[in-house]
Amino acid sequence: MKYFLLLFIKFYQTFTPKKFRGKCLFKESCSHFVYRITEKEGLKSGLEALLYRFHNCRSGYHFSVENGMEVLRTVENEVIEKKLINDRIFLEQNQYLHE
């Protein structure tokens, strides 16, 4: 089953049109993250990583400063440090604030 998930991810990465890719909230894309975890730690960890990203990598997040650090808070109320977030997200946020 582990190899089925890895194959599915590779298929997704190969055949998904470019206009649907590159939208990930995180610096490491969701598909690359899940592939890496699955390959390294097995199917169970890969599925957990998939569920984590599915619940947290979507719109509805907001930015804040907590304990002196810029963070992003997801819809699921997860706090994610700026260093893990795709730079594009913060650039878009800054452009929005300055319009």
JSON list of C-alpha atoms in Angstrom, two decimals:
[
{"chain": "A", "resi": 1, "resn": "MET", "atom": "CA", "xyz": [0.00, 0.00, 0.00]},
{"chain": "A", "resi": 2, "resn": "LYS", "atom": "CA", "xyz": [2.89, 2.37, 0.70]},
{"chain": "A", "resi": 3, "resn": "TYR", "atom": "CA", "xyz": [4.02, 2.04, -2.90]},
{"chain": "A", "resi": 4, "resn": "PHE", "atom": "CA", "xyz": [0.49, 2.66, -4.18]},
{"chain": "A", "resi": 5, "resn": "LEU", "atom": "CA", "xyz": [0.41, 6.00, -2.33]},
{"chain": "A", "resi": 6, "resn": "LEU", "atom": "CA", "xyz": [3.88, 6.90, -3.65]},
{"chain": "A", "resi": 7, "resn": "LEU", "atom": "CA", "xyz": [2.82, 6.00, -7.18]},
{"chain": "A", "resi": 8, "resn": "PHE", "atom": "CA", "xyz": [-0.38, 8.02, -6.83]},
{"chain": "A", "resi": 9, "resn": "ILE", "atom": "CA", "xyz": [1.63, 11.08, -5.68]},
{"chain": "A", "resi": 10, "resn": "LYS", "atom": "CA", "xyz": [4.06, 10.73, -8.60]},
{"chain": "A", "resi": 11, "resn": "PHE", "atom": "CA", "xyz": [1.10, 10.43, -10.98]},
{"chain": "A", "resi": 12, "resn": "TYR", "atom": "CA", "xyz": [-0.45, 13.56, -9.44]},
{"chain": "A", "resi": 13, "resn": "GLN", "atom": "CA", "xyz": [2.82, 15.50, -9.70]},
{"chain": "A", "resi": 14, "resn": "THR", "atom": "CA", "xyz": [3.32, 14.45, -13.32]},
{"chain": "A", "resi": 15, "resn": "PHE", "atom": "CA", "xyz": [-0.15, 14.92, -14.73]},
{"chain": "A", "resi": 16, "resn": "THR", "atom": "CA", "xyz": [-1.71, 17.77, -12.74]},
{"chain": "A", "resi": 17, "resn": "PRO", "atom": "CA", "xyz": [-1.83, 20.91, -14.92]},
{"chain": "A", "resi": 18, "resn": "LYS", "atom": "CA", "xyz": [0.58, 23.67, -13.85]},
{"chain": "A", "resi": 19, "resn": "LYS", "atom": "CA", "xyz": [-2.26, 26.11, -13.24]},
{"chain": "A", "resi": 20, "resn": "PHE", "atom": "CA", "xyz": [-3.36, 23.94, -10.29]},
{"chain": "A", "resi": 21, "resn": "ARG", "atom": "CA", "xyz": [0.12, 23.49, -8.84]},
{"chain": "A", "resi": 22, "resn": "GLY", "atom": "CA", "xyz": [2.20, 25.94, -6.83]},
{"chain": "A", "resi": 23, "resn": "LYS", "atom": "CA", "xyz": [-0.70, 27.00, -4.64]},
{"chain": "A", "resi": 24, "resn": "CYS", "atom": "CA", "xyz": [0.57, 25.30, -1.50]},
{"chain": "A", "resi": 25, "resn": "LEU", "atom": "CA", "xyz": [0.66, 27.27, 1.71]},
{"chain": "A", "resi": 26, "resn": "PHE", "atom": "CA", "xyz": [3.90, 25.60, 2.81]},
{"chain": "A", "resi": 27, "resn": "LYS", "atom": "CA", "xyz": [7.42, 26.00, 1.40]},
{"chain": "A", "resi": 28, "resn": "GLU", "atom": "CA", "xyz": [7.61, 22.28, 0.77]},
{"chain": "A", "resi": 29, "resn": "SER", "atom": "CA", "xyz": [4.60, 21.44, -1.38]},
{"chain": "A", "resi": 30, "resn": "CYS", "atom": "CA", "xyz": [2.01, 19.13, 0.10]},
{"chain": "A", "resi": 31, "resn": "SER", "atom": "CA", "xyz": [2.66, 16.37, -2.42]},
{"chain": "A", "resi": 32, "resn": "HIS", "atom": "CA", "xyz": [6.44, 16.49, -1.87]},
{"chain": "A", "resi": 33, "resn": "PHE", "atom": "CA", "xyz": [5.95, 16.53, 1.90]},
{"chain": "A", "resi": 34, "resn": "VAL", "atom": "CA", "xyz": [3.61, 13.53, 1.91]},
{"chain": "A", "resi": 35, "resn": "TYR", "atom": "CA", "xyz": [5.86, 11.65, -0.54]},
{"chain": "A", "resi": 36, "resn": "ARG", "atom": "CA", "xyz": [8.94, 12.27, 1.63]},
{"chain": "A", "resi": 37, "resn": "ILE", "atom": "CA", "xyz": [7.20, 11.20, 4.84]},
{"chain": "A", "resi": 38, "resn": "THR", "atom": "CA", "xyz": [5.66, 8.11, 3.23]},
{"chain": "A", "resi": 39, "resn": "GLU", "atom": "CA", "xyz": [8.94, 7.02, 1.70]},
{"chain": "A", "resi": 40, "resn": "LYS", "atom": "CA", "xyz": [10.88, 7.59, 4.91]},
{"chain": "A", "resi": 41, "resn": "GLU", "atom": "CA", "xyz": [8.40, 6.56, 7.62]},
{"chain": "A", "resi": 42, "resn": "GLY", "atom": "CA", "xyz": [5.82, 4.35, 5.92]},
{"chain": "A", "resi": 43, "resn": "LEU", "atom": "CA", "xyz": [2.18, 4.36, 4.92]},
{"chain": "A", "resi": 44, "resn": "LYS", "atom": "CA", "xyz": [0.65, 5.24, 8.29]},
{"chain": "A", "resi": 45, "resn": "SER", "atom": "CA", "xyz": [2.85, 8.32, 8.73]},
{"chain": "A", "resi": 46, "resn": "GLY", "atom": "CA", "xyz": [2.27, 9.28, 5.10]},
{"chain": "A", "resi": 47, "resn": "LEU", "atom": "CA", "xyz": [-1.50, 9.15, 5.54]},
{"chain": "A", "resi": 48, "resn": "GLU", "atom": "CA", "xyz": [-1.24, 11.19, 8.75]},
{"chain": "A", "resi": 49, "resn": "ALA", "atom": "CA", "xyz": [0.86, 13.77, 6.88]},
{"chain": "A", "resi": 50, "resn": "LEU", "atom": "CA", "xyz": [-1.71, 13.82, 4.09]},
{"chain": "A", "resi": 51, "resn": "LEU", "atom": "CA", "xyz": [-4.55, 14.45, 6.53]},
{"chain": "A", "resi": 52, "resn": "TYR", "atom": "CA", "xyz": [-2.56, 17.16, 8.33]},
{"chain": "A", "resi": 53, "resn": "ARG", "atom": "CA", "xyz": [-1.86, 19.00, 5.09]},
{"chain": "A", "resi": 54, "resn": "PHE", "atom": "CA", "xyz": [-5.41, 18.50, 3.82]},
{"chain": "A", "resi": 55, "resn": "HIS", "atom": "CA", "xyz": [-6.82, 20.13, 6.94]},
{"chain": "A", "resi": 56, "resn": "ASN", "atom": "CA", "xyz": [-4.27, 22.95, 7.15]},
{"chain": "A", "resi": 57, "resn": "CYS", "atom": "CA", "xyz": [-3.28, 23.89, 3.58]},
{"chain": "A", "resi": 58, "resn": "ARG", "atom": "CA", "xyz": [-6.34, 25.82, 2.49]},
{"chain": "A", "resi": 59, "resn": "SER", "atom": "CA", "xyz": [-7.75, 29.30, 2.58]},
{"chain": "A", "resi": 60, "resn": "GLY", "atom": "CA", "xyz": [-9.20, 30.84, 5.70]},
{"chain": "A", "resi": 61, "resn": "TYR", "atom": "CA", "xyz": [-5.89, 31.36, 7.48]},
{"chain": "A", "resi": 62, "resn": "HIS", "atom": "CA", "xyz": [-4.81, 34.60, 9.09]},
{"chain": "A", "resi": 63, "resn": "PHE", "atom": "CA", "xyz": [-1.54, 36.16, 10.13]},
{"chain": "A", "resi": 64, "resn": "SER", "atom": "CA", "xyz": [-0.53, 37.28, 13.57]},
{"chain": "A", "resi": 65, "resn": "VAL", "atom": "CA", "xyz": [2.46, 37.92, 15.79]},
{"chain": "A", "resi": 66, "resn": "GLU", "atom": "CA", "xyz": [2.75, 35.54, 18.69]},
{"chain": "A", "resi": 67, "resn": "ASN", "atom": "CA", "xyz": [5.65, 35.60, 21.15]},
{"chain": "A", "resi": 68, "resn": "GLY", "atom": "CA", "xyz": [7.39, 38.09, 18.86]},
{"chain": "A", "resi": 69, "resn": "MET", "atom": "CA", "xyz": [7.24, 35.78, 15.82]},
{"chain": "A", "resi": 70, "resn": "GLU", "atom": "CA", "xyz": [5.21, 36.18, 12.65]},
{"chain": "A", "resi": 71, "resn": "VAL", "atom": "CA", "xyz": [2.97, 33.15, 12.35]},
{"chain": "A", "resi": 72, "resn": "LEU", "atom": "CA", "xyz": [0.08, 31.92, 10.31]},
{"chain": "A", "resi": 73, "resn": "ARG", "atom": "CA", "xyz": [-2.94, 30.45, 12.05]},
{"chain": "A", "resi": 74, "resn": "THR", "atom": "CA", "xyz": [-4.89, 27.93, 9.95]},
{"chain": "A", "resi": 75, "resn": "VAL", "atom": "CA", "xyz": [-8.61, 27.26, 9.83]},
{"chain": "A", "resi": 76, "resn": "GLU", "atom": "CA", "xyz": [-7.94, 24.30, 12.13]},
{"chain": "A", "resi": 77, "resn": "ASN", "atom": "CA", "xyz": [-6.26, 26.73, 14.58]},
{"chain": "A", "resi": 78, "resn": "GLU", "atom": "CA", "xyz": [-2.79, 25.31, 13.94]},
{"chain": "A", "resi": 79, "resn": "VAL", "atom": "CA", "xyz": [0.05, 27.81, 14.40]},
{"chain": "A", "resi": 80, "resn": "ILE", "atom": "CA", "xyz": [2.69, 27.60, 11.68]},
{"chain": "A", "resi": 81, "resn": "GLU", "atom": "CA", "xyz": [5.95, 29.51, 11.84]},
{"chain": "A", "resi": 82, "resn": "LYS", "atom": "CA", "xyz": [6.83, 31.88, 9.00]},
{"chain": "A", "resi": 83, "resn": "LYS", "atom": "CA", "xyz": [9.92, 29.84, 8.07]},
{"chain": "A", "resi": 84, "resn": "LEU", "atom": "CA", "xyz": [7.66, 26.93, 7.02]},
{"chain": "A", "resi": 85, "resn": "ILE", "atom": "CA", "xyz": [5.28, 29.05, 4.95]},
{"chain": "A", "resi": 86, "resn": "ASN", "atom": "CA", "xyz": [5.70, 29.66, 1.24]},
{"chain": "A", "resi": 87, "resn": "ASP", "atom": "CA", "xyz": [7.15, 33.17, 0.79]},
{"chain": "A", "resi": 88, "resn": "ARG", "atom": "CA", "xyz": [4.48, 33.83, -1.84]},
{"chain": "A", "resi": 89, "resn": "ILE", "atom": "CA", "xyz": [1.81, 33.78, 0.88]},
{"chain": "A", "resi": 90, "resn": "PHE", "atom": "CA", "xyz": [3.45, 36.57, 2.89]},
{"chain": "A", "resi": 91, "resn": "LEU", "atom": "CA", "xyz": [4.16, 38.61, -0.26]},
{"chain": "A", "resi": 92, "resn": "GLU", "atom": "CA", "xyz": [0.51, 38.36, -1.31]},
{"chain": "A", "resi": 93, "resn": "GLN", "atom": "CA", "xyz": [-0.57, 39.38, 2.18]},
{"chain": "A", "resi": 94, "resn": "ASN", "atom": "CA", "xyz": [1.73, 42.42, 2.17]},
{"chain": "A", "resi": 95, "resn": "GLN", "atom": "CA", "xyz": [0.52, 43.47, -1.28]},
{"chain": "A", "resi": 96, "resn": "TYR", "atom": "CA", "xyz": [-3.08, 43.18, -0.11]},
{"chain": "A", "resi": 97, "resn": "LEU", "atom": "CA", "xyz": [-2.41, 45.31, 2.96]},
{"chain": "A", "resi": 98, "resn": "HIS", "atom": "CA", "xyz": [-0.68, 48.04, 0.94]},
{"chain": "A", "resi": 99, "resn": "GLU", "atom": "CA", "xyz": [-3.32, 48.40, -1.81]}
]
